[in-house]
Amino acid sequence: MAKPGYEDGYWYSADGLRLHFRDYSGDSDKAPLLCVPGLTRNARDFEGVARRLAGKRRVIAVDLRGRGESDYALDPLSYVPPVYLQDLAALIASHCPERVVLFGTSLGGLLAMLLSLTMRPTLAGVLLNDVGPVLGAEGMARIRSYVGRDRRFADWDEAAQAIADNHAGAFPDYGKADWLVWAHRMCREEDGAIRFDYDMGIAEPFKLPQPEPAFDLWPAFETLHGLPSLLTRGEYSDVLAAETASEMAMRLPMMDFVTLPRTGHAPTLEEPEAAAAIDRLLAQVDHE
């Protein structure tokens, strides 16, 4: 059934999960956007991006396994980047016959780098939203502190206030309406309560001992060389340090790099500076 502005699409993972995406139609002569959200987020995170760009080009916004309208995994230890990568490869093979421009927020950006490493011919361009090859320790500790906590809220106002309590320092200009938008994107209504819209099992891999040394993502990042690319960073981000972003800009000098003022992790990509940079990126993709 068609929804306002999009249709629901589905594909299947290698382990039999039915996974969901929103499919916004657009000019079939242009490379479509494939939008991949962050760890606890879902396809709704790209509503604003799709609202602005759909019609001009196709926009596909995915629910990773365990999020939104995608099936939850039987094995929570499958909530790891190599499996997400396999899922995205299956989506691209079944629904994206042309090359895609991948917009990756946080976890989605890590997957964009890994896709460039393993399936670069499928990419026409890449946007890395507030993430890089090195993850800020403070930001990761903050994420670990809340991921997997199955909180329930009496109504949307209570959910919005709880989200504001956790993130107001990163988005000091947000008002009640902004936090309500965030709540409706992050949460769902179930059994008369509002809860976060993901499988709490995604926290299980975080409980495992982390490998030493950590996996080096710089080689994956450097495979973006020659692709139209854009890095967006929130000025107050604790996940993408300013030093890491500067190193990324030095290693890929042709990559567009925009810092979004008075914004933390992660930008919505609806900020005026982000929208202008996205338009530059897509113009470059279309030109090439």
Short mmCIF file of C-alpha atoms in Angstrom, two decimals, residues 2-213:
data_model
loop_
_atom_site.label_atom_id
_atom_site.label_comp_id
_atom_site.label_asym_id
_atom_site.label_seq_id
_atom_site.Cartn_x
_atom_site.Cartn_y
_atom_site.Cartn_z
CA ALA A 2 1.37 3.42 -0.95
CA LYS A 3 2.23 5.80 1.89
CA PRO A 4 2.45 9.59 1.62
CA GLY A 5 5.49 10.16 -0.55
CA TYR A 6 6.83 6.62 -0.51
CA GLU A 7 6.08 2.93 -0.89
CA ASP A 8 7.19 0.18 1.47
CA GLY A 9 9.80 -2.12 0.02
CA TYR A 10 11.22 -5.36 1.37
CA TRP A 11 14.17 -7.65 0.82
CA TYR A 12 15.48 -10.78 2.51
CA SER A 13 18.72 -11.39 4.34
CA ALA A 14 20.86 -14.51 3.97
CA ASP A 15 19.47 -15.79 7.30
CA GLY A 16 15.87 -15.32 6.24
CA LEU A 17 14.88 -11.98 7.81
CA ARG A 18 12.41 -9.77 5.98
CA LEU A 19 13.98 -6.32 5.95
CA HIS A 20 12.20 -3.06 5.16
CA PHE A 21 12.95 0.14 3.29
CA ARG A 22 11.05 3.24 2.29
CA ASP A 23 11.14 3.81 -1.44
CA TYR A 24 10.57 7.40 -2.60
CA SER A 25 10.27 7.62 -6.39
CA GLY A 26 12.31 10.01 -8.49
CA ASP A 27 14.16 10.58 -11.76
CA SER A 28 15.36 7.17 -12.88
CA ASP A 29 18.14 8.73 -14.96
CA LYS A 30 19.91 9.90 -11.81
CA ALA A 31 21.78 7.74 -9.31
CA PRO A 32 19.42 6.95 -6.42
CA LEU A 33 20.20 7.72 -2.80
CA LEU A 34 20.63 4.82 -0.40
CA CYS A 35 20.22 6.20 3.14
CA VAL A 36 21.53 4.13 6.06
CA PRO A 37 20.83 5.32 9.62
CA GLY A 38 22.73 5.14 12.89
CA LEU A 39 22.81 2.43 15.55
CA THR A 40 19.45 2.97 17.27
CA ARG A 41 17.74 4.80 14.42
CA ASN A 42 15.64 3.84 11.40
CA ALA A 43 14.39 4.93 7.99
CA ARG A 44 12.35 7.77 9.51
CA ASP A 45 15.59 9.64 10.21
CA PHE A 46 15.71 10.57 6.52
CA GLU A 47 12.17 11.94 6.24
CA GLY A 48 13.43 15.49 5.86
CA VAL A 49 16.10 14.56 3.32
CA ALA A 50 13.57 12.57 1.30
CA ARG A 51 10.97 15.34 1.48
CA ARG A 52 13.44 17.74 -0.13
CA LEU A 53 15.00 15.43 -2.72
CA ALA A 54 12.37 12.84 -3.66
CA GLY A 55 10.92 13.41 -7.10
CA LYS A 56 14.24 14.78 -8.25
CA ARG A 57 15.80 11.36 -7.66
CA ARG A 58 14.87 8.06 -6.07
CA VAL A 59 15.50 7.87 -2.31
CA ILE A 60 15.75 4.52 -0.51
CA ALA A 61 15.83 4.75 3.31
CA VAL A 62 16.50 1.46 5.08
CA ASP A 63 15.58 -0.09 8.39
CA LEU A 64 18.57 -2.21 9.34
CA ARG A 65 17.77 -5.59 10.89
CA GLY A 66 16.21 -5.15 14.31
CA ARG A 67 14.99 -1.62 13.61
CA GLY A 68 11.73 -0.07 12.52
CA GLU A 69 9.68 -2.40 10.31
CA SER A 70 12.49 -4.90 9.69
CA ASP A 71 12.47 -8.28 11.41
CA TYR A 72 14.37 -8.76 14.63
CA ALA A 73 17.27 -11.21 14.45
CA LEU A 74 17.04 -14.55 16.22
CA ASP A 75 20.72 -14.25 17.12
CA PRO A 76 21.55 -10.84 18.66
CA LEU A 77 25.22 -11.39 17.85
CA SER A 78 24.28 -10.87 14.20
CA TYR A 79 23.88 -7.17 15.02
CA VAL A 80 27.42 -6.43 13.79
CA PRO A 81 28.84 -4.55 10.77
CA PRO A 82 29.84 -7.62 8.69
CA VAL A 83 26.23 -8.88 8.79
CA TYR A 84 24.75 -5.43 8.13
CA LEU A 85 27.12 -5.27 5.16
CA GLN A 86 25.79 -8.56 3.80
CA ASP A 87 22.23 -7.28 4.24
CA LEU A 88 22.98 -4.08 2.31
CA ALA A 89 24.72 -6.04 -0.44
CA ALA A 90 21.57 -8.15 -0.83
CA LEU A 91 19.43 -5.00 -1.03
CA ILE A 92 21.66 -3.44 -3.65
CA ALA A 93 21.68 -6.65 -5.70
CA SER A 94 17.89 -7.01 -5.63
CA HIS A 95 16.64 -3.41 -5.81
CA CYS A 96 19.42 -1.12 -7.09
CA PRO A 97 20.52 -2.11 -10.59
CA GLU A 98 22.31 1.22 -10.99
CA ARG A 99 25.03 2.70 -8.83
CA VAL A 100 23.87 4.44 -5.65
CA VAL A 101 24.88 7.51 -3.68
CA LEU A 102 25.17 6.23 -0.12
CA PHE A 103 24.25 8.57 2.72
CA GLY A 104 25.50 7.02 5.95
CA THR A 105 24.85 8.47 9.40
CA SER A 106 27.13 7.21 12.19
CA LEU A 107 26.92 3.38 11.90
CA GLY A 108 25.60 3.92 8.38
CA GLY A 109 28.78 5.85 7.55
CA LEU A 110 30.96 3.01 8.83
CA LEU A 111 29.03 0.69 6.53
CA ALA A 112 29.54 3.14 3.65
CA MET A 113 33.31 2.90 4.11
CA LEU A 114 33.14 -0.90 4.25
CA LEU A 115 30.97 -1.00 1.12
CA SER A 116 33.53 1.16 -0.64
CA LEU A 117 36.22 -1.33 0.42
CA THR A 118 34.28 -4.39 -0.75
CA MET A 119 31.83 -3.20 -3.45
CA ARG A 120 33.16 0.10 -4.73
CA PRO A 121 31.74 -0.29 -8.28
CA THR A 122 28.22 -0.06 -6.80
CA LEU A 123 28.87 3.46 -5.45
CA ALA A 124 28.43 6.71 -7.36
CA GLY A 125 29.15 8.88 -4.31
CA VAL A 126 29.22 8.83 -0.53
CA LEU A 127 28.16 11.11 2.33
CA LEU A 128 29.65 10.33 5.74
CA ASN A 129 27.51 11.97 8.40
CA ASP A 130 29.39 12.60 11.66
CA VAL A 131 31.57 9.52 11.60
CA GLY A 132 35.07 8.55 10.61
CA PRO A 133 37.65 5.77 10.86
CA VAL A 134 38.30 6.65 14.52
CA LEU A 135 35.36 6.82 16.95
CA GLY A 136 35.51 9.22 19.87
CA ALA A 137 35.86 7.40 23.19
CA GLU A 138 33.54 9.83 24.99
CA GLY A 139 30.83 9.41 22.38
CA MET A 140 31.09 5.63 22.38
CA ALA A 141 30.86 5.55 26.19
CA ARG A 142 27.76 7.75 25.99
CA ILE A 143 26.14 5.46 23.42
CA ARG A 144 26.93 2.36 25.49
CA SER A 145 25.26 4.02 28.48
CA TYR A 146 21.83 4.08 26.81
CA VAL A 147 21.72 1.50 24.02
CA GLY A 148 19.58 -1.49 24.98
CA ARG A 149 17.68 0.26 27.80
CA ASP A 150 14.04 -0.61 27.10
CA ARG A 151 12.34 2.48 28.49
CA ARG A 152 8.58 3.03 28.21
CA PHE A 153 6.88 6.43 28.18
CA ALA A 154 3.28 7.34 28.94
CA ASP A 155 2.93 9.66 25.93
CA TRP A 156 4.89 11.42 23.19
CA ASP A 157 5.58 14.48 25.34
CA GLU A 158 7.24 12.30 27.97
CA ALA A 159 9.32 10.53 25.32
CA ALA A 160 10.39 13.85 23.81
CA GLN A 161 11.38 15.19 27.22
CA ALA A 162 13.46 12.10 27.98
CA ILE A 163 15.30 12.45 24.67
CA ALA A 164 15.84 16.15 25.33
CA ASP A 165 17.27 15.37 28.78
CA ASN A 166 19.89 13.14 27.17
CA HIS A 167 20.76 15.25 24.13
CA ALA A 168 19.99 18.91 24.86
CA GLY A 169 23.67 19.77 25.26
CA ALA A 170 24.33 18.62 21.70
CA PHE A 171 21.38 20.53 20.23
CA PRO A 172 21.05 23.71 22.28
CA ASP A 173 18.72 25.42 19.82
CA TYR A 174 16.10 22.67 19.81
CA GLY A 175 12.63 23.45 21.16
CA LYS A 176 9.75 21.21 22.13
CA ALA A 177 8.58 20.75 18.53
CA ASP A 178 12.06 19.56 17.49
CA TRP A 179 12.23 17.01 20.31
CA LEU A 180 8.78 15.73 19.37
CA VAL A 181 9.97 15.18 15.80
CA TRP A 182 12.97 13.29 17.19
CA ALA A 183 10.70 11.19 19.42
CA HIS A 184 8.41 10.21 16.54
CA ARG A 185 11.43 9.19 14.50
CA MET A 186 13.09 7.20 17.29
CA CYS A 187 10.07 5.61 18.95
CA ARG A 188 6.88 3.69 18.26
CA GLU A 189 3.60 3.22 20.08
CA GLU A 190 2.98 -0.28 21.41
CA ASP A 191 0.47 -1.62 23.96
CA GLY A 192 -0.52 1.86 25.06
CA ALA A 193 3.05 3.04 25.69
CA ILE A 194 5.81 4.73 23.70
CA ARG A 195 9.06 2.79 23.38
CA PHE A 196 12.26 2.97 21.36
CA ASP A 197 11.83 1.41 17.93
CA TYR A 198 14.62 -1.16 17.92
CA ASP A 199 15.46 -4.58 19.28
CA MET A 200 17.20 -4.17 22.63
CA GLY A 201 19.37 -7.10 21.55
CA ILE A 202 21.48 -4.75 19.41
CA ALA A 203 23.34 -3.97 22.65
CA GLU A 204 24.60 -7.56 23.05
CA PRO A 205 27.71 -7.21 20.81
CA PHE A 206 28.79 -4.21 22.92
CA LYS A 207 29.10 -6.53 25.93
CA LEU A 208 31.75 -8.68 24.25
CA PRO A 209 35.47 -8.00 24.76
CA GLN A 210 36.64 -5.52 22.16
CA PRO A 211 39.48 -6.66 19.89
CA GLU A 212 42.94 -5.25 20.52
CA PRO A 213 44.14 -3.52 18.49
#
